[in-house]
GROMACS .gro file of C-alpha atoms in nm:
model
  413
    1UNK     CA    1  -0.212  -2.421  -0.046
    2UNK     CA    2  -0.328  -2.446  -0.396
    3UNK     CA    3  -0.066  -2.287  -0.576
    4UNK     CA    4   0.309  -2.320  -0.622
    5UNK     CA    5   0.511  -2.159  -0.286
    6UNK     CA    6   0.713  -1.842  -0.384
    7UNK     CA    7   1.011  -1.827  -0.119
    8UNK     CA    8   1.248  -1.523  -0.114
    9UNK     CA    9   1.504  -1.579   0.062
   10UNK     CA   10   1.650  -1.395   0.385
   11UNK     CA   11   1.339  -1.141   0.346
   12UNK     CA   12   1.029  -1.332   0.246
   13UNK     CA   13   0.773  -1.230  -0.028
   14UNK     CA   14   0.502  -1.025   0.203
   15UNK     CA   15   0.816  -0.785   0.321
   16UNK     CA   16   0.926  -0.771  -0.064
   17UNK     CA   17   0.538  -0.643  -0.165
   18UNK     CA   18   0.560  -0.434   0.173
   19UNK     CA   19   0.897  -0.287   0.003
   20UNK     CA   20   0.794  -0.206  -0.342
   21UNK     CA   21   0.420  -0.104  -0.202
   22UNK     CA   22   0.528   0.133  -0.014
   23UNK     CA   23   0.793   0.304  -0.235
   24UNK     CA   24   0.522   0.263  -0.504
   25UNK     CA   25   0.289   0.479  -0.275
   26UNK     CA   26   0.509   0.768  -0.175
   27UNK     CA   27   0.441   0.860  -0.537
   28UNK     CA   28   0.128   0.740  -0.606
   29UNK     CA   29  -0.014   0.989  -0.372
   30UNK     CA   30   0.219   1.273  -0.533
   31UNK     CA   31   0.009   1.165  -0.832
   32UNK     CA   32  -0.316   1.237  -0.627
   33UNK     CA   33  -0.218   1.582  -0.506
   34UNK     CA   34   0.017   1.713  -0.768
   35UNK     CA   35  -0.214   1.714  -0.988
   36UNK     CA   36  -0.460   1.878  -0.747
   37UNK     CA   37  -0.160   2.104  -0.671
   38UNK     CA   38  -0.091   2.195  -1.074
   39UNK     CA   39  -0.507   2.247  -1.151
   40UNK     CA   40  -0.566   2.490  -0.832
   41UNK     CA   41  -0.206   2.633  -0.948
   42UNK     CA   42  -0.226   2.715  -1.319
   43UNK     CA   43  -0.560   2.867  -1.281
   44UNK     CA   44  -0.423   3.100  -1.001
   45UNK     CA   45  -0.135   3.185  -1.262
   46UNK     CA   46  -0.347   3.228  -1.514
   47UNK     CA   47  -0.632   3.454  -1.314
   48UNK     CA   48  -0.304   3.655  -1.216
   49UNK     CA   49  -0.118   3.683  -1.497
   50UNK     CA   50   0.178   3.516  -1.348
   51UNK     CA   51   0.407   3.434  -1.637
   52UNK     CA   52   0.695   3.373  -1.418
   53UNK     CA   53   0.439   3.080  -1.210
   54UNK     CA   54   0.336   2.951  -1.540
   55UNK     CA   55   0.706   2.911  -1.639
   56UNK     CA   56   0.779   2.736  -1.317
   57UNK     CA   57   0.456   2.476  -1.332
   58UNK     CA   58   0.542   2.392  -1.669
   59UNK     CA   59   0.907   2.278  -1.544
   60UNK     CA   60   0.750   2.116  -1.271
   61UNK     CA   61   0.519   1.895  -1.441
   62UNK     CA   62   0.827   1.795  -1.602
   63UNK     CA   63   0.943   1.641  -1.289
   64UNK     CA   64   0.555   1.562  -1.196
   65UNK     CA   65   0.509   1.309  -1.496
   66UNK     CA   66   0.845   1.155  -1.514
   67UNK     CA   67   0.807   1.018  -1.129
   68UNK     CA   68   0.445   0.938  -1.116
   69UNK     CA   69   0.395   0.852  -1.480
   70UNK     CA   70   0.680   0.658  -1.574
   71UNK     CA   71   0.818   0.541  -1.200
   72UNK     CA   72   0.475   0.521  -1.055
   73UNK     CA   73   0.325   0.259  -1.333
   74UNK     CA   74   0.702   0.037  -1.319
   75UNK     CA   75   0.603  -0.031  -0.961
   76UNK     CA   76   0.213  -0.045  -0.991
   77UNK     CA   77   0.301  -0.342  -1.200
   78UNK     CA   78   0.555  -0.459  -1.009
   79UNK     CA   79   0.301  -0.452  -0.723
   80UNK     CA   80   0.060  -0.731  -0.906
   81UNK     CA   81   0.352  -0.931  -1.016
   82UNK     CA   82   0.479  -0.947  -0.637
   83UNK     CA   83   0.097  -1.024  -0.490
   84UNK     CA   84   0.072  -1.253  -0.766
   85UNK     CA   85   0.338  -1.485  -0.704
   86UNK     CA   86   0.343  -1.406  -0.314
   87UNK     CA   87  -0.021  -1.393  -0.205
   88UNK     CA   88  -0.216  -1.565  -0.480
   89UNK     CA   89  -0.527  -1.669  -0.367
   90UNK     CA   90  -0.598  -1.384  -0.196
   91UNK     CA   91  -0.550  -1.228  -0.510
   92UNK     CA   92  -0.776  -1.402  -0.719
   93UNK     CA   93  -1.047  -1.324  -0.433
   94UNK     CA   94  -0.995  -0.963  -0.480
   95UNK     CA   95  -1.031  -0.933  -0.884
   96UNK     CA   96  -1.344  -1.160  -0.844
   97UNK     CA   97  -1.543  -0.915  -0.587
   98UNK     CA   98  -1.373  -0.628  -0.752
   99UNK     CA   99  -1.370  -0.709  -1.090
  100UNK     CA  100  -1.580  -0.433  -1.204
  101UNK     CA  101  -1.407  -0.152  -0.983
  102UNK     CA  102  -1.054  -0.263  -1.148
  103UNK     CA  103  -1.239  -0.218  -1.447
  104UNK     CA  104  -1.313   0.114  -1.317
  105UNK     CA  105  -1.005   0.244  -1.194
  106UNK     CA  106  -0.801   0.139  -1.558
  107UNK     CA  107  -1.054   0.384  -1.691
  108UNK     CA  108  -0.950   0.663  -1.476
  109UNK     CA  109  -0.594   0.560  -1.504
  110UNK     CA  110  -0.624   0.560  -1.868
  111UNK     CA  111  -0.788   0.904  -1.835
  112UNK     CA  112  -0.514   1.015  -1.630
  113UNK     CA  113  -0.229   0.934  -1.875
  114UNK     CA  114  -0.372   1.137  -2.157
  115UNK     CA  115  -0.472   1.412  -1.983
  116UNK     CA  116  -0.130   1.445  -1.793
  117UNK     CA  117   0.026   1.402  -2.167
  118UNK     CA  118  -0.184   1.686  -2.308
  119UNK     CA  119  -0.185   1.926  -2.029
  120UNK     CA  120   0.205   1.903  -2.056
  121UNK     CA  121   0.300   1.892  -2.400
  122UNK     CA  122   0.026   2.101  -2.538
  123UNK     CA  123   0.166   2.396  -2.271
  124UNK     CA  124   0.134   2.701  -2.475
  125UNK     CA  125  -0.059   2.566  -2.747
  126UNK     CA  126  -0.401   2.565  -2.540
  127UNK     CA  127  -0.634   2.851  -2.507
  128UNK     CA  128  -0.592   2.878  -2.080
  129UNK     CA  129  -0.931   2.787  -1.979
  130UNK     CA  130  -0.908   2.492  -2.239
  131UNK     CA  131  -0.554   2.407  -2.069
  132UNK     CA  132  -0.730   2.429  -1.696
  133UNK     CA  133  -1.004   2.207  -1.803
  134UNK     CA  134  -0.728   1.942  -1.874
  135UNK     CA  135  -0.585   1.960  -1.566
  136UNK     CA  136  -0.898   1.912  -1.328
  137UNK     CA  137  -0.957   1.623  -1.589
  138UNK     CA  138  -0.646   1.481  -1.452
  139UNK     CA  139  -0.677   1.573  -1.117
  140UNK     CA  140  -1.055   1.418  -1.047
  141UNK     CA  141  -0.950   1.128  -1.253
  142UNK     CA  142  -0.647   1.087  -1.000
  143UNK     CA  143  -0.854   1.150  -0.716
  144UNK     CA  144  -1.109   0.889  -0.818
  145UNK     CA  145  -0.855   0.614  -0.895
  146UNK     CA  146  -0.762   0.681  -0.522
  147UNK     CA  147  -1.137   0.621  -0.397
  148UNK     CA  148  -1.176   0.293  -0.562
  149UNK     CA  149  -0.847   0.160  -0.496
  150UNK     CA  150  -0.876   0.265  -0.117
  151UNK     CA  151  -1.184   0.112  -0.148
  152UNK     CA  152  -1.040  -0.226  -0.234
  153UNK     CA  153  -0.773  -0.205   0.035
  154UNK     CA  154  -0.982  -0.099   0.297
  155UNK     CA  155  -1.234  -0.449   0.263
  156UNK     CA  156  -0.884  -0.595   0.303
  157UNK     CA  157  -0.889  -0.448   0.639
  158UNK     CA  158  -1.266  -0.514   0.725
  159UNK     CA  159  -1.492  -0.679   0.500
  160UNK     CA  160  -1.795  -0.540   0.702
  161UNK     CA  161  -2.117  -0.771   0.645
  162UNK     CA  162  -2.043  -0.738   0.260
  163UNK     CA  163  -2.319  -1.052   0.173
  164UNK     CA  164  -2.104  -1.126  -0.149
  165UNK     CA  165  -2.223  -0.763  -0.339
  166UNK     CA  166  -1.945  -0.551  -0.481
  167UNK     CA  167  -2.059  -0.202  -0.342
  168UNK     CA  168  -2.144  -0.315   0.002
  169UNK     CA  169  -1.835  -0.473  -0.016
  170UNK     CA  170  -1.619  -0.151  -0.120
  171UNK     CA  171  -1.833   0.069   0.100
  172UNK     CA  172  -1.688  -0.118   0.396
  173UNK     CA  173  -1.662   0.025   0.696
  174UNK     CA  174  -1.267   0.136   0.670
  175UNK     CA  175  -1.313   0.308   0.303
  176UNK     CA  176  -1.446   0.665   0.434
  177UNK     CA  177  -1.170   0.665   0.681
  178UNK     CA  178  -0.920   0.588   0.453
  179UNK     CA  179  -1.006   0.828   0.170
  180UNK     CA  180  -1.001   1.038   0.429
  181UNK     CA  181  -0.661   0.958   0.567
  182UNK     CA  182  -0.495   0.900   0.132
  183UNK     CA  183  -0.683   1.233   0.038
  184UNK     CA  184  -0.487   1.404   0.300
  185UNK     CA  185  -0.143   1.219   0.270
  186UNK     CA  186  -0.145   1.319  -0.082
  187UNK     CA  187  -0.201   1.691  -0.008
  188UNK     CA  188   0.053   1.696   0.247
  189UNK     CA  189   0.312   1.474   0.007
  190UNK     CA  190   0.245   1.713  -0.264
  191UNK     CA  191   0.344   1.983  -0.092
  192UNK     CA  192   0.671   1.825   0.039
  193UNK     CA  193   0.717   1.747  -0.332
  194UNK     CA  194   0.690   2.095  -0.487
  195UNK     CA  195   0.868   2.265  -0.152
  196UNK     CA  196   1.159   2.000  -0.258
  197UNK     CA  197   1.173   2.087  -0.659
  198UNK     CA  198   1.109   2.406  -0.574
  199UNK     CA  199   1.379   2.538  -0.333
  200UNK     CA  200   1.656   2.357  -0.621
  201UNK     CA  201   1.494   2.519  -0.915
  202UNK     CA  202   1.374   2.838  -0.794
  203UNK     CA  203   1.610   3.093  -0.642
  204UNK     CA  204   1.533   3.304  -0.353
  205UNK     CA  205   1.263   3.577  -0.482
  206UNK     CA  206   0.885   3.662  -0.458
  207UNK     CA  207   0.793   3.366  -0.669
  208UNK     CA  208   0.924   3.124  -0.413
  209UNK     CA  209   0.770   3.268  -0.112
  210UNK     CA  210   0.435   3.238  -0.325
  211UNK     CA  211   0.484   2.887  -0.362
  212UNK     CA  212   0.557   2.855   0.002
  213UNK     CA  213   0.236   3.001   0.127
  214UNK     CA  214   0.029   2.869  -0.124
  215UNK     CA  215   0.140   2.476  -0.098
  216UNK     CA  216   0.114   2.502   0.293
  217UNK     CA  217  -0.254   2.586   0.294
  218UNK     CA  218  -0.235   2.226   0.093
  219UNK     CA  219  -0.009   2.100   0.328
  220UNK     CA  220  -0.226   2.196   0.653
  221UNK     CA  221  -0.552   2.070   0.511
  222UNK     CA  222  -0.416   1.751   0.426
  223UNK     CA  223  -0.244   1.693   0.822
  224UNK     CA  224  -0.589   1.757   0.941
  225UNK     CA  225  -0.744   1.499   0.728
  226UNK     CA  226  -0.469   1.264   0.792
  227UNK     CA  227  -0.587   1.309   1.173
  228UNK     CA  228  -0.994   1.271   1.123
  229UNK     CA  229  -0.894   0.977   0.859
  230UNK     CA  230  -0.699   0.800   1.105
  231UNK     CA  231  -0.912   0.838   1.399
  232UNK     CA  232  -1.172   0.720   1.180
  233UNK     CA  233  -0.949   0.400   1.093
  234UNK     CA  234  -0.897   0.273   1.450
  235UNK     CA  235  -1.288   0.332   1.559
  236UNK     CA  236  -1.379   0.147   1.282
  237UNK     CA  237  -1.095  -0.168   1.325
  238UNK     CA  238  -1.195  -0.480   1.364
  239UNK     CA  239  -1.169  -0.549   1.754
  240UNK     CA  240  -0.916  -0.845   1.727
  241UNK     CA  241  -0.735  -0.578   1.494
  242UNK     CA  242  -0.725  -0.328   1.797
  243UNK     CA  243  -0.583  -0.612   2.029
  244UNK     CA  244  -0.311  -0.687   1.773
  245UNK     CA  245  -0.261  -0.309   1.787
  246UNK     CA  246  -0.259  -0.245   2.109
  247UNK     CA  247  -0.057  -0.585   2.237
  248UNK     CA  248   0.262  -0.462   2.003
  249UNK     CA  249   0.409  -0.262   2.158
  250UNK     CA  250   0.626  -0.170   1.785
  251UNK     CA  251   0.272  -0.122   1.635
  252UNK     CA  252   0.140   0.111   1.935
  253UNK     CA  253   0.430   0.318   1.906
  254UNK     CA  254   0.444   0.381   1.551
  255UNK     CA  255   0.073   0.500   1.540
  256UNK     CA  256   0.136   0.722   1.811
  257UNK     CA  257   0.445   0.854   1.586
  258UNK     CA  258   0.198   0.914   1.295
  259UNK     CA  259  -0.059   1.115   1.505
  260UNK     CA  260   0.219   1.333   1.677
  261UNK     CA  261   0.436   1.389   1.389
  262UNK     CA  262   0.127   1.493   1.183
  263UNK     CA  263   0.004   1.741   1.431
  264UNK     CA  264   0.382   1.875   1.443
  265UNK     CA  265   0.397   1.891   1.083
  266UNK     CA  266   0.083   2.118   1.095
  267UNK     CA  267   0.212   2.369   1.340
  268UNK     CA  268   0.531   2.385   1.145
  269UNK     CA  269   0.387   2.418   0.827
  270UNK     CA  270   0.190   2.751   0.991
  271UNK     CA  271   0.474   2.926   1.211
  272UNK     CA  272   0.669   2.867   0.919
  273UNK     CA  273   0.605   2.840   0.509
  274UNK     CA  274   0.223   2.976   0.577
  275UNK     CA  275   0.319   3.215   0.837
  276UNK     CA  276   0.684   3.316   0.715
  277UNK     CA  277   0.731   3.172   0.355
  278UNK     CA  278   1.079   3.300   0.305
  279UNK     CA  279   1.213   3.031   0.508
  280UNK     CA  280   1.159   2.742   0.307
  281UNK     CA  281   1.536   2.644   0.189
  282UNK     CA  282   1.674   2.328   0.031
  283UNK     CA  283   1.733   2.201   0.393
  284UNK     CA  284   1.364   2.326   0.523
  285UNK     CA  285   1.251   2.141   0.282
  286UNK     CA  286   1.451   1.807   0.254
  287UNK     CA  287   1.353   1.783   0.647
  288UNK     CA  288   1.004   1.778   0.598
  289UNK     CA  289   1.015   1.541   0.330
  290UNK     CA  290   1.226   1.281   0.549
  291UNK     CA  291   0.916   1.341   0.827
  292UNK     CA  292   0.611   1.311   0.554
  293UNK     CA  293   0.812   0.998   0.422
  294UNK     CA  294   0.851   0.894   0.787
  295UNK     CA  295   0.423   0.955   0.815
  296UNK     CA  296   0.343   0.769   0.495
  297UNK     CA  297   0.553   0.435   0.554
  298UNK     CA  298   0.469   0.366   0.866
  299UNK     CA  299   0.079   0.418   0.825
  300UNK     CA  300   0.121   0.189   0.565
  301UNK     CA  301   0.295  -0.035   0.803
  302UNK     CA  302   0.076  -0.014   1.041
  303UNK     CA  303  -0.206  -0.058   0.784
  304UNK     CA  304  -0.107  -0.402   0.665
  305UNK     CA  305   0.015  -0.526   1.015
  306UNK     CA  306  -0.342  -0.499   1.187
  307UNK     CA  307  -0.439  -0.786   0.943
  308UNK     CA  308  -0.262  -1.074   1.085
  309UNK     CA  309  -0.268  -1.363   1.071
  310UNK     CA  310  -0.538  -1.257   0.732
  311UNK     CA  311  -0.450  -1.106   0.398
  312UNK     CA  312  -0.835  -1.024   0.404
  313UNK     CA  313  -0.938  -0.953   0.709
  314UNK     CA  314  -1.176  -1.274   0.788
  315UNK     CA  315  -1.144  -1.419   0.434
  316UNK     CA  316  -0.829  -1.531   0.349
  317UNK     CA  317  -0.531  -1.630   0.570
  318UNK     CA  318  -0.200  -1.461   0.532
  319UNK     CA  319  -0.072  -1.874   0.453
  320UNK     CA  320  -0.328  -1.885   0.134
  321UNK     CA  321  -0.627  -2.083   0.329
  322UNK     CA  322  -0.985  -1.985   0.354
  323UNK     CA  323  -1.100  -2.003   0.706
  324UNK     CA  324  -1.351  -2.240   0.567
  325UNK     CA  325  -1.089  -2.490   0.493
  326UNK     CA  326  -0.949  -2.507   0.837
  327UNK     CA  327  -1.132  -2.800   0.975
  328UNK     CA  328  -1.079  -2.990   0.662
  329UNK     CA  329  -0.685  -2.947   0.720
  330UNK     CA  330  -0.739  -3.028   1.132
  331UNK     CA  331  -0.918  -3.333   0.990
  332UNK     CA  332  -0.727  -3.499   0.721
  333UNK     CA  333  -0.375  -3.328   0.762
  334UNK     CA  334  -0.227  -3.011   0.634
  335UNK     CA  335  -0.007  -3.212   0.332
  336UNK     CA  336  -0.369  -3.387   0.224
  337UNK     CA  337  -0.510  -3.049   0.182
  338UNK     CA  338  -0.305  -2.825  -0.059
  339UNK     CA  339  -0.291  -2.963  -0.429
  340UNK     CA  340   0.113  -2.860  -0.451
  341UNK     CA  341   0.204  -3.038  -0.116
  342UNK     CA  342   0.002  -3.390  -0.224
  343UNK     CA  343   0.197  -3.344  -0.560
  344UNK     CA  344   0.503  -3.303  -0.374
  345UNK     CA  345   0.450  -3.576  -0.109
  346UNK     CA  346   0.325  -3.814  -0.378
  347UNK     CA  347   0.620  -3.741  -0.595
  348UNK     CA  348   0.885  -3.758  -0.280
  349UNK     CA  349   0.762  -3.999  -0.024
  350UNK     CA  350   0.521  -4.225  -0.202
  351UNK     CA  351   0.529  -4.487   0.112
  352UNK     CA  352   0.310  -4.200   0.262
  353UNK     CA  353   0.098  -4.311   0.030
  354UNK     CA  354  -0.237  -4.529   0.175
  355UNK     CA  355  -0.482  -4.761  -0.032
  356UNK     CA  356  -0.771  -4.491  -0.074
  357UNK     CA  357  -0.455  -4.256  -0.274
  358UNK     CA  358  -0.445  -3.990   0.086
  359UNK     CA  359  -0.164  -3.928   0.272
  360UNK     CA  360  -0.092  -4.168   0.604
  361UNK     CA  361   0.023  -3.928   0.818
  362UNK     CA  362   0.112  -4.196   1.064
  363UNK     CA  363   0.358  -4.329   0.909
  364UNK     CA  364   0.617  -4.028   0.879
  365UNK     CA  365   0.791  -4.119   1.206
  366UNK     CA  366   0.902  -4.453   1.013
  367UNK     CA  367   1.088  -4.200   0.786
  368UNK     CA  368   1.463  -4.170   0.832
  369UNK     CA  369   1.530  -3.840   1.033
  370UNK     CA  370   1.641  -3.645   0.695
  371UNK     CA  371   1.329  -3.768   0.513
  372UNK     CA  372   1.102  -3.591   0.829
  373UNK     CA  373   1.307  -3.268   0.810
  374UNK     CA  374   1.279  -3.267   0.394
  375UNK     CA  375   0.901  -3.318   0.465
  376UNK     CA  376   0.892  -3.085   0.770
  377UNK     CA  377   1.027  -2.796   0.556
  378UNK     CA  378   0.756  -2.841   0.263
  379UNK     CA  379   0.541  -2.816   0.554
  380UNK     CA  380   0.688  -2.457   0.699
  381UNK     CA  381   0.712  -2.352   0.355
  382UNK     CA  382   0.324  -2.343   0.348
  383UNK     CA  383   0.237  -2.342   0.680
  384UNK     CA  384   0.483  -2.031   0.799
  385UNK     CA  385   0.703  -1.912   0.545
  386UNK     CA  386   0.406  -1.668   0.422
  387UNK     CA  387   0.537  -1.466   0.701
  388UNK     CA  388   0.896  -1.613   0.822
  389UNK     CA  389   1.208  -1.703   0.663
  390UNK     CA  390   1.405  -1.945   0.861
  391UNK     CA  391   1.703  -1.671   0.894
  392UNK     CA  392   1.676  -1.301   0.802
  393UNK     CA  393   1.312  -1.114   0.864
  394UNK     CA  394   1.122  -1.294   1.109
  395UNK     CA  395   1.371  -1.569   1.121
  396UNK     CA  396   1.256  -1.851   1.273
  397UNK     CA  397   1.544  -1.897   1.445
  398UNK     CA  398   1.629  -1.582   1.544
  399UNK     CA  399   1.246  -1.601   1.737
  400UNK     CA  400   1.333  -1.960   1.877
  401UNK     CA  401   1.667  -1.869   2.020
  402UNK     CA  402   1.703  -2.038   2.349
  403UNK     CA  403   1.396  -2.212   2.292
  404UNK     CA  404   1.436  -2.598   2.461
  405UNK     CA  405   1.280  -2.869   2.204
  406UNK     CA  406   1.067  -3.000   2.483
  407UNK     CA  407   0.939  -2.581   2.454
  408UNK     CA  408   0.878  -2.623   2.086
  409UNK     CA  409   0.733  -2.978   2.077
  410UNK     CA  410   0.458  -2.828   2.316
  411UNK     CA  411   0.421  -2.561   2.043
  412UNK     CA  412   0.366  -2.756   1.745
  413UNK     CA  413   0.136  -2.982   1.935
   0.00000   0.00000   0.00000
């Protein structure tokens, strides 16, 4: 309401932030536990005198920083441009309670490039236990950029009785759940990560069975957390959260996915990599990829879903209104209360226009039928198109079809 409307076409701009969010996050938790994964793993190689492990972490860190370092930043800034043009009041909500745990988390981050750059290109050159203290700098600094972020996104979810203080407000009641829930996705994603680079660069032999049964026990703990993490998330919903939950039936179905696909993924983790680690295999492990993929995107679906009709959960409305502006807008008129739809009124339909410089809203049926439509869809744009395009995702008229006007007059009234 008080900023410029950002329409994307055919998809809308929530779905577009739901798009590169969650292709932003499949690696963003890789960054968590791979680098978890490469601290517990070079000090094992090193304890063991494994040149032949120490060879293969050093290739895979390769592949470690070039898709969390250099693709996981492209879309963590792609992820504020998006919510910054899509959703920006909420926006500016968050940096102002969070303002200090942003200034937090770039700390960690910046931590995290320059200890992921040393560990990697001073391989070799490092005395080991000087080398091993890099990498738990990297992986603690990962692991706490996780905690505040989660943080942030769980008060999203629910606020709890925050009273305006920054770490009642990130100590909400969602954030141990959730760490609990991330911590363990990015175990299990880790895994599915080295199982994949590892069955392509490493042939058949000791070394890769080692890998196998090493990166399950990851693997296992992390399905477990997953599990307590999400129970934890749904006791602690917000109850008109569990009602959207439980009413869809989309939404109901996809959680129940993420639980039983989780526990499945534990069982074959055991019976098989733990239990029997010669059988991980290119296939073995592009199929449990596509399933740990399948996990991660639709928590994260689920996750952001629960929230309607907020952005923040009792704070901010998914159309960029504070709940405290509602009876204003019942009062005087949803055009008289955003500053971009007065501008646009006052610069389109000035015969709107009353004495005391508000806008009659009385007099729009006088309009010619065009005029109401023009001014109808300046409306929607602000009113639904946070959520709805008029064709495509959530197309309005794909949701109206065989809808009788009488039907939809009695809907808009």
């Amino acid at each position: 309401m008080h900023y410029p409307f950002w329409h994307v076409p055919g998809l809308t701009a929530p779905m577009l932030i739901a798009f590169i969010a969650v292709f932003h996050i499949f690696v963003a938790l890789y960054a968590v536990g791979g680098g978890l994964f490469l601290a517990v793993e070079t000090r094992f190689a090193y304890q063991k005198g494994r040149k032949d492990y120490l060879e293969y972490l050093h290739l895979h860190t390769r592949f470690f920083i070039l898709l969390t370092v250099v693709y996981g930043a492209i879309t963590g800034v792609g992820i504020w441009w998006t919510i910054g043009l899509a959703s920006p009041l909420p926006t500016e909500f968050l940096i102002h309670v969070f303002v200090f745990g942003w200034a937090m988390e770039y700390v960690f981050f910046i931590l995290e490039i320059i200890s992921a750059f040393i560990f990697y290109y001073a391989w070799g050159k490092l005395k080991p236990d000087i080398h091993q203290k890099i990498a738990w700098i990297y992986a603690v600094s990962a692991w706490m950029s996780l905690v505040i972020i989660t943080g942030i996104t769980a008060f999203m979810l629910n606020p709890g009785d925050w009273r305006n203080d920054f770490w009642r407000a990130w100590a909400n009641p969602q954030t141990v759940p959730q760490i609990f829930a991330r911590t363990g996705a990015s175990l299990l994603l880790a895994t599915l990560y080295v199982y994949l680079h590892a069955s392509f660069r490493v042939g058949a032999s000791s070394l890769r069975e080692v890998i196998a049964r090493r990166s399950a026990k990851a693997a296992m703990l992390g399905a477990l957390l997953i599990t307590a993490g999400g129970a934890g998330w749904y006791v602690a919903l917000p109850e008109s959260a569990k009602a959207a939950l439980t009413g869809a039936a989309a939404l109901t179905i996809l959680t129940a996915l993420i639980f039983v696909l989780t526990i499945v993924v534990f069982f074959m983790f055991y019976f098989g990599p733990y239990r029997n680690p010669g059988w991980l295999s290119p296939g073995f492990a592009i199929l449990f990829f596509i399933i740990g993929l399948i996990v991660t995107g639709a928590a994260e679906f689920v996750r952001e879903a629960v929230r309607k009709p907020y952005v923040i959960y009792g704070e901010v409305y998914s159309h960029n209104v504070y709940p405290t502006e509602i009876p204003g807008l019942q009062r005087d008129g949803f055009l008289e209360g955003g500053v971009w739809t007065k501008y646009f009124v006052r610069q389109n339909f000035s015969s709107l226009i009353a004495e005391d410089a508000t806008i009659d809203e009385n007099r729009i049926p006088q309009l010619p039928l065009s005029e109401q439509r023009k001014l109808g869809y300046a409306v929607y744009l602000y009113h639904c198109g946070a959520c709805h395009d008029t064709v495509g995702h959530s197309g309005l008229q794909e949701l109206l079809r065989g809808w009788q006007p009488e039907m939809i007059d009695q809907l808009i009234v």
